Coordinates of C-alpha atoms and ligand atoms in Angstrom, one line a residue:
M1 CA -0.7 -20.9 -5.5
A2 CA 0.0 -24.4 -6.8
A3 CA 1.6 -26.9 -4.6
T4 CA 5.3 -27.2 -5.4
T5 CA 8.1 -29.5 -4.5
R6 CA 10.5 -28.7 -1.7
P7 CA 13.8 -27.1 -2.8
A8 CA 16.3 -29.9 -3.3
S9 CA 19.0 -28.0 -1.4
S10 CA 16.9 -28.0 1.8
R11 CA 18.3 -31.5 2.3
T12 CA 21.9 -31.0 1.2
R13 CA 23.4 -27.7 2.2
G14 CA 26.9 -26.8 0.9
A15 CA 28.9 -23.7 1.5
A16 CA 26.9 -20.5 1.6
P17 CA 27.6 -18.7 -1.8
H18 CA 27.0 -15.0 -1.0
G19 CA 26.5 -13.0 2.2
G20 CA 26.3 -16.1 4.3
I21 CA 22.9 -16.8 2.7
R22 CA 21.7 -20.0 1.0
R23 CA 18.0 -19.5 1.0
I24 CA 15.7 -16.4 1.3
A25 CA 12.0 -16.1 1.6
I26 CA 9.8 -13.4 0.1
N27 CA 6.3 -12.3 1.2
T28 CA 3.7 -9.6 0.4
G29 CA 1.5 -8.2 3.1
G30 CA -1.4 -5.7 3.5
G31 CA -3.4 -4.2 0.7
D32 CA -2.1 -5.0 -2.7
A33 CA -0.5 -2.3 -4.9
P34 CA 0.6 -2.2 -8.6
G35 CA 4.2 -3.2 -8.7
L36 CA 4.2 -6.1 -6.2
N37 CA 4.9 -8.6 -9.0
A38 CA 7.7 -6.5 -10.4
V39 CA 9.4 -6.5 -6.9
I40 CA 8.9 -10.3 -6.6
R41 CA 10.5 -10.9 -10.0
S42 CA 13.4 -8.6 -9.2
V43 CA 14.1 -10.2 -5.8
V44 CA 13.8 -13.7 -7.2
L45 CA 16.1 -13.1 -10.2
C46 CA 18.7 -11.1 -8.3
A47 CA 18.8 -13.8 -5.6
L48 CA 19.0 -16.7 -8.1
N49 CA 21.8 -14.9 -9.8
R50 CA 23.7 -15.0 -6.5
G51 CA 23.2 -18.8 -6.2
W52 CA 20.5 -18.4 -3.5
D53 CA 17.3 -20.5 -3.2
V54 CA 14.1 -18.4 -3.0
V55 CA 10.8 -19.5 -1.5
G56 CA 7.6 -17.5 -1.7
I57 CA 5.3 -17.4 1.3
R58 CA 1.6 -17.4 0.6
D59 CA -0.6 -14.6 2.1
G60 CA 1.8 -12.7 4.2
Y61 CA 3.1 -15.1 6.9
N62 CA 0.1 -17.5 6.8
G63 CA 1.7 -19.9 4.4
L64 CA 4.5 -20.6 6.9
L65 CA 2.0 -21.6 9.5
E66 CA 0.6 -24.4 7.3
K67 CA 1.4 -28.0 8.1
D68 CA 3.4 -29.6 5.2
A69 CA 3.7 -26.1 3.7
Y70 CA 5.4 -27.1 0.4
E71 CA 2.7 -29.7 -0.2
S72 CA -0.2 -27.3 0.6
G73 CA 1.3 -24.5 -1.4
G74 CA 1.8 -22.3 1.7
L75 CA 5.5 -22.2 0.6
R76 CA 6.5 -22.3 -3.0
R77 CA 9.9 -22.6 -4.5
M78 CA 10.5 -19.6 -6.8
T79 CA 12.3 -20.2 -10.1
R80 CA 12.9 -18.2 -13.2
D81 CA 9.7 -19.8 -14.6
T82 CA 7.6 -18.7 -11.7
V83 CA 8.4 -15.0 -12.2
R84 CA 8.4 -15.0 -16.0
G85 CA 6.2 -12.4 -17.6
I86 CA 4.8 -10.9 -14.4
T87 CA 6.4 -7.4 -14.3
H88 CA 3.4 -5.7 -15.8
L89 CA 0.8 -7.6 -13.8
G90 CA -1.3 -6.1 -11.0
G91 CA -2.0 -8.0 -7.8
T92 CA 0.6 -10.4 -6.3
I93 CA 1.3 -14.0 -7.3
L94 CA 2.0 -14.8 -3.7
G95 CA -1.3 -13.6 -2.4
T96 CA -1.6 -11.1 0.5
T97 CA -3.7 -10.5 3.6
N98 CA -4.4 -7.6 5.9
K99 CA -5.8 -9.8 8.6
G100 CA -3.3 -12.4 9.9
N101 CA -0.9 -10.2 11.9
P102 CA 1.2 -13.0 13.5
L103 CA 1.8 -10.8 16.6
H104 CA -1.9 -10.3 17.1
Y105 CA -3.4 -13.3 15.4
P106 CA -7.2 -13.4 15.6
V107 CA -8.5 -16.7 17.0
Q108 CA -12.1 -17.5 17.7
K109 CA -12.9 -19.1 21.0
K110 CA -15.5 -21.8 21.5
D111 CA -17.9 -19.3 22.9
G112 CA -17.7 -17.3 19.7
T113 CA -15.6 -14.4 21.1
W114 CA -12.3 -13.5 19.5
I115 CA -8.9 -13.1 21.1
E116 CA -5.5 -12.1 19.7
V117 CA -2.5 -14.4 20.2
D118 CA 1.2 -13.9 19.5
R119 CA 2.3 -16.5 16.9
S120 CA 5.7 -14.9 16.2
D121 CA 7.8 -17.6 17.8
E122 CA 5.9 -20.2 15.8
I123 CA 6.8 -18.3 12.7
L124 CA 10.5 -18.0 13.7
R125 CA 10.6 -21.8 14.3
A126 CA 9.1 -22.3 10.8
F127 CA 11.8 -20.1 9.2
A128 CA 14.4 -22.2 11.0
R129 CA 12.8 -25.5 10.1
H130 CA 12.7 -24.6 6.5
R131 CA 16.2 -23.3 6.7
I132 CA 15.4 -19.9 5.5
D133 CA 18.2 -17.5 6.3
A134 CA 16.5 -14.2 5.5
L135 CA 13.3 -12.5 4.5
V136 CA 12.4 -9.8 2.0
A137 CA 9.1 -8.4 3.3
I138 CA 7.1 -6.3 0.9
G139 CA 4.5 -4.2 2.6
G140 CA 3.2 -1.0 4.0
D141 CA 3.5 0.4 7.6
G142 CA 1.6 -2.6 9.2
S143 CA 3.6 -5.3 7.4
L144 CA 6.9 -3.5 7.8
S145 CA 6.2 -3.0 11.6
I146 CA 5.7 -6.8 11.8
A147 CA 9.0 -7.3 9.8
N148 CA 10.8 -5.0 12.2
E149 CA 9.6 -7.1 15.2
F150 CA 11.0 -10.2 13.5
A151 CA 14.3 -8.4 12.8
K152 CA 14.4 -7.5 16.6
K153 CA 13.9 -11.2 17.3
G154 CA 16.9 -12.1 15.2
L155 CA 15.6 -12.8 11.7
R156 CA 17.5 -11.2 8.9
V157 CA 14.9 -8.9 7.2
I158 CA 14.9 -6.3 4.5
G159 CA 11.7 -4.4 3.8
V160 CA 10.4 -2.9 0.6
P161 CA 7.9 0.0 0.9
K162 CA 4.6 -0.6 -0.8
T163 CA 1.4 1.3 -0.6
I164 CA -0.8 3.3 -3.0
D165 CA -1.2 5.7 0.0
N166 CA 2.4 6.9 0.0
D167 CA 2.2 7.3 3.8
L168 CA 5.4 5.5 4.7
D169 CA 8.1 7.6 6.2
G170 CA 11.8 7.5 5.1
T171 CA 11.2 7.1 1.4
V172 CA 10.3 9.9 -1.0
V173 CA 7.7 7.6 -2.6
T174 CA 6.4 4.1 -2.2
F175 CA 5.7 1.9 -5.2
G176 CA 2.1 1.7 -6.2
F177 CA 1.4 5.4 -5.6
D178 CA 2.2 6.6 -9.1
S179 CA -0.2 4.0 -10.6
A180 CA -3.0 5.0 -8.2
V181 CA -2.5 8.7 -9.0
S182 CA -2.4 8.1 -12.8
F183 CA -5.6 6.2 -12.6
A184 CA -7.4 8.7 -10.4
T185 CA -6.2 11.6 -12.7
E186 CA -7.6 9.8 -15.7
C187 CA -10.9 9.4 -13.9
L188 CA -11.0 13.1 -13.1
D189 CA -10.4 13.9 -16.8
R190 CA -13.4 11.6 -17.7
L191 CA -15.6 13.1 -15.0
H192 CA -14.9 16.7 -16.2
S193 CA -16.8 16.1 -19.4
T194 CA -19.9 14.6 -17.9
A195 CA -19.9 17.2 -15.0
Q196 CA -19.7 20.0 -17.6
A197 CA -22.4 18.4 -19.8
H198 CA -24.9 18.3 -16.9
G199 CA -23.7 21.4 -14.9
R200 CA -23.3 19.2 -11.9
I201 CA -21.0 19.0 -8.9
M202 CA -19.0 15.7 -9.0
V203 CA -17.5 14.6 -5.7
V204 CA -14.8 12.0 -6.2
E205 CA -13.6 9.9 -3.3
V206 CA -10.0 8.6 -3.5
M207 CA -8.1 6.3 -1.1
G208 CA -5.2 7.3 1.1
R209 CA -6.3 6.4 4.6
Y210 CA -5.2 9.2 6.9
A211 CA -2.9 10.9 4.4
G212 CA -3.9 13.1 1.4
W213 CA -1.2 12.2 -1.1
I214 CA -3.5 10.7 -3.7
A215 CA -6.1 13.4 -3.3
L216 CA -3.5 16.1 -3.6
S217 CA -1.5 14.8 -6.5
A218 CA -4.5 13.6 -8.6
G219 CA -6.5 16.7 -7.7
V220 CA -3.8 19.1 -8.9
A221 CA -2.9 17.0 -12.0
G222 CA -6.6 16.5 -12.8
T223 CA -7.4 20.2 -12.3
A224 CA -10.0 19.8 -9.5
D225 CA -11.7 22.9 -8.1
V226 CA -11.6 21.7 -4.5
I227 CA -9.3 19.1 -2.8
L228 CA -10.3 17.9 0.7
M229 CA -7.7 15.9 2.6
P230 CA -7.1 14.7 6.2
E231 CA -4.3 17.2 6.8
I232 CA -6.7 20.2 6.3
P233 CA -10.1 19.8 8.0
Y234 CA -12.7 21.4 5.8
D235 CA -15.5 23.9 6.3
I236 CA -18.4 22.7 4.1
E237 CA -19.7 26.4 3.9
K238 CA -16.4 27.3 2.2
V239 CA -16.7 24.3 -0.2
A240 CA -20.3 25.4 -1.1
A241 CA -19.1 29.0 -1.5
K242 CA -16.5 27.9 -4.1
T243 CA -19.1 26.0 -6.2
I244 CA -21.6 28.9 -6.0
A245 CA -18.8 31.4 -7.1
R246 CA -18.0 29.2 -10.1
V247 CA -21.7 29.2 -11.1
K248 CA -21.8 33.0 -10.9
T249 CA -18.9 33.2 -13.3
G250 CA -20.6 30.9 -15.8
R251 CA -18.9 27.6 -14.8
K252 CA -21.9 25.6 -13.8
F253 CA -19.9 22.4 -12.8
S254 CA -17.4 21.7 -10.1
I255 CA -15.0 18.8 -9.5
I256 CA -14.3 18.0 -5.8
V257 CA -11.7 15.4 -4.9
V258 CA -12.1 14.1 -1.4
A259 CA -9.7 11.8 0.4
E260 CA -11.4 8.9 2.2
G261 CA -9.9 10.2 5.5
A262 CA -10.9 13.8 5.1
M263 CA -12.9 15.4 7.9
P264 CA -15.0 18.5 8.5
I265 CA -13.7 21.1 11.0
D266 CA -16.7 20.4 13.3
G267 CA -17.0 16.6 12.8
A268 CA -15.3 13.2 12.4
R269 CA -14.1 11.2 9.4
S270 CA -16.5 8.9 7.8
I271 CA -16.1 5.3 8.9
I272 CA -17.8 2.2 7.5
G273 CA -16.8 -0.2 10.4
K274 CA -14.0 -2.2 12.0
N275 CA -13.6 -6.0 12.0
I276 CA -11.6 -8.0 14.5
G277 CA -7.9 -8.0 13.6
Q278 CA -8.3 -5.3 10.9
A279 CA -7.8 -1.6 10.7
E280 CA -10.9 0.7 10.7
R281 CA -12.5 0.9 7.3
L282 CA -13.0 4.4 5.9
G283 CA -15.7 5.3 3.4
G284 CA -18.7 7.5 2.8
A285 CA -16.9 10.9 2.7
A286 CA -17.9 11.7 -0.9
E287 CA -21.6 10.7 -0.4
R288 CA -21.9 12.8 2.7
I289 CA -20.4 15.9 1.0
A290 CA -22.5 15.5 -2.2
K291 CA -25.7 15.4 -0.1
Q292 CA -24.7 18.4 1.9
L293 CA -23.7 20.4 -1.2
E294 CA -26.9 19.6 -3.0
Q295 CA -28.9 21.0 -0.1
M296 CA -26.7 24.0 0.5
T297 CA -26.3 25.1 -3.2
G298 CA -29.4 23.8 -5.0
Q299 CA -27.0 22.4 -7.6
E300 CA -27.3 18.7 -8.6
A301 CA -24.4 16.7 -7.0
R302 CA -23.2 13.2 -7.6
H303 CA -20.6 11.2 -5.9
V304 CA -18.1 8.6 -7.3
V305 CA -15.9 6.3 -5.2
L306 CA -12.8 5.1 -7.1
G307 CA -12.1 2.5 -4.4
H308 CA -10.1 -0.6 -5.2
L309 CA -9.9 0.4 -8.9
Q310 CA -7.0 2.5 -7.7
R311 CA -5.2 -0.7 -6.5
G312 CA -5.9 -2.8 -9.5
G313 CA -4.3 -3.1 -13.0
S314 CA -0.8 -2.7 -14.3
P315 CA 1.8 -0.6 -12.7
T316 CA 2.8 2.6 -14.5
N317 CA 6.3 2.6 -16.1
N318 CA 7.5 4.6 -13.1
D319 CA 6.2 2.1 -10.6
R320 CA 7.6 -0.8 -12.6
L321 CA 11.1 0.7 -12.7
L322 CA 10.9 1.7 -9.0
S323 CA 9.7 -1.8 -8.0
L324 CA 12.5 -3.5 -10.0
R325 CA 15.1 -1.1 -8.4
F326 CA 13.7 -1.7 -4.9
G327 CA 13.8 -5.5 -5.4
A328 CA 17.4 -5.5 -6.6
A329 CA 18.4 -3.1 -3.8
A330 CA 16.8 -5.4 -1.2
V331 CA 18.9 -8.3 -2.4
R332 CA 22.1 -6.2 -2.4
A333 CA 21.4 -5.2 1.2
L334 CA 21.1 -8.9 2.3
D335 CA 24.2 -9.7 0.3
A336 CA 26.0 -6.9 2.2
G337 CA 24.9 -8.4 5.5
Q338 CA 22.3 -5.8 6.4
T339 CA 19.1 -6.5 8.4
G340 CA 16.3 -4.5 9.9
M341 CA 16.5 -2.0 7.0
M342 CA 14.0 -0.8 4.4
V343 CA 15.0 0.2 0.9
A344 CA 14.0 3.8 0.2
L345 CA 13.9 6.2 -2.7
D346 CA 16.1 9.2 -2.2
P347 CA 16.4 10.6 -5.8
P348 CA 18.5 9.9 -7.7
T349 CA 19.4 6.9 -5.7
V350 CA 18.0 4.1 -3.6
R351 CA 19.3 4.1 0.0
Y352 CA 18.4 2.2 3.2
V353 CA 16.7 3.4 6.3
P354 CA 16.0 1.5 9.6
L355 CA 12.6 -0.2 9.6
A356 CA 12.1 1.2 13.1
K357 CA 12.5 4.7 11.7
A358 CA 10.4 4.2 8.6
T359 CA 7.4 2.7 10.6
K360 CA 7.6 5.1 13.6
R361 CA 5.3 7.7 12.2
M362 CA 2.9 8.2 9.3
K363 CA 4.1 10.4 6.5
V364 CA 1.4 12.9 5.9
V365 CA 1.3 15.9 3.5
P366 CA 3.3 18.8 4.9
L367 CA 1.0 21.9 4.6
D368 CA 3.9 24.0 3.2
C369 CA 4.9 21.5 0.5
D370 CA 5.2 23.0 -2.9
T371 CA 2.3 21.0 -4.4
V372 CA -0.1 22.5 -1.7
L373 CA 1.3 26.0 -2.5
A374 CA 1.0 25.4 -6.2
A375 CA -2.6 24.3 -5.7
R376 CA -3.5 27.4 -3.7
D377 CA -1.7 29.6 -6.3
L378 CA -3.8 28.0 -9.0
G379 CA -7.0 28.8 -7.2
I380 CA -7.8 25.3 -5.9
S381 CA -9.7 25.4 -2.6
F382 CA -8.9 23.1 0.3
G383 CA -12.2 24.1 2.0
D384 CA -10.3 26.0 4.7
Ligands
F6P401 O1 -3.6 1.1 2.5 C1 -4.1 0.9 1.2 C2 -5.6 1.0 1.2 O2 -6.0 0.8 -0.1 C3 -6.2 2.3 1.8 O3 -6.1 3.4 0.9 C4 -7.6 1.9 2.1 O4 -8.2 2.7 3.1 C5 -7.4 0.5 2.5 O5 -6.2 0.0 1.9 C6 -8.6 -0.4 2.1 O6 -8.3 -1.7 2.5 P1 -9.1 -3.0 2.2 O7 -8.4 -3.9 1.3 O8 -9.3 -3.6 3.6 O9 -10.4 -2.6 1.6

């Protein structure tokens, strides 16, 4: 982010124009998701239209911790120009991080060991010093839990639910999910033809952490033969039986979608590792299953990991619209004097739920939801 000048009105403050607010900040935290820039644009324009100043914080809260934050670019004044032409762009113009949780900030000691320190009061002082009256925090469960802690400490905060995983409670859907599912579905379409040509089993790993929303939605839309997700521990014997049965009826290939957090009935989920201050990293589920199936069935099996491709690129039109609606609703909430709330989709409208409620538990796929029932009726196996 380029270094920008300090907002002029930080020196001269007249009467607050709307909702007792003169200046708001906006930040993006956690893993990126398509639609972040559309939310940023929406928040900035809706706030400027109310006569508020807007500043963007770089990399979650990290920009606020920088000395001379405007000069270093840690804080950036947001204008119409800074948000022009960004609605369709992936990533986030503010930058993001899934490391620097200010409540458990990782600091390396002289002896090389790491400790976590609480820097939240430092952040609150920075908000006050920069005369920021409120924050729009765009993030997933981690970032919105942090936002909720700041709300409890007295900061005016509205959250906007982001994650491709769709695992945030209180909203029917998070922005970013539709784009990830669209991309994964297109990949399944492409993998069908090559799987069919070679008579192979293709095992496709999708993201989603401990929830199977992406695997389920893309798997059904992309007509997978097997969907494996964290909510339904799988029996590899049943997965093998499904692919063998398909061969017997002349369909020599199978498409298996596996969520990164899926686990066998008699084992654990596949984990790559865990770094200090970070969540555990999932990975390797598809490779493990492909190897097992090759041995068990004698069929050739390949694995494909869609990985961060699911997070990149432009948001779908659904995600763009949702992001713009969420951004506008967040500003309306601040204008109405709300705090500690998250905007949430409750079709056909956008409503507000307490951040505390939205971040209390993870939203996983209910086993009796109609998409699971439809999949079973269509003959898709869950390996159970
Ligand atoms: O939460 C979004 C997500 O993309 C998960 O689906 C995935 O497990 C994780 O983030 C990967 O995060 P990182 O950016 O650390 O690789």
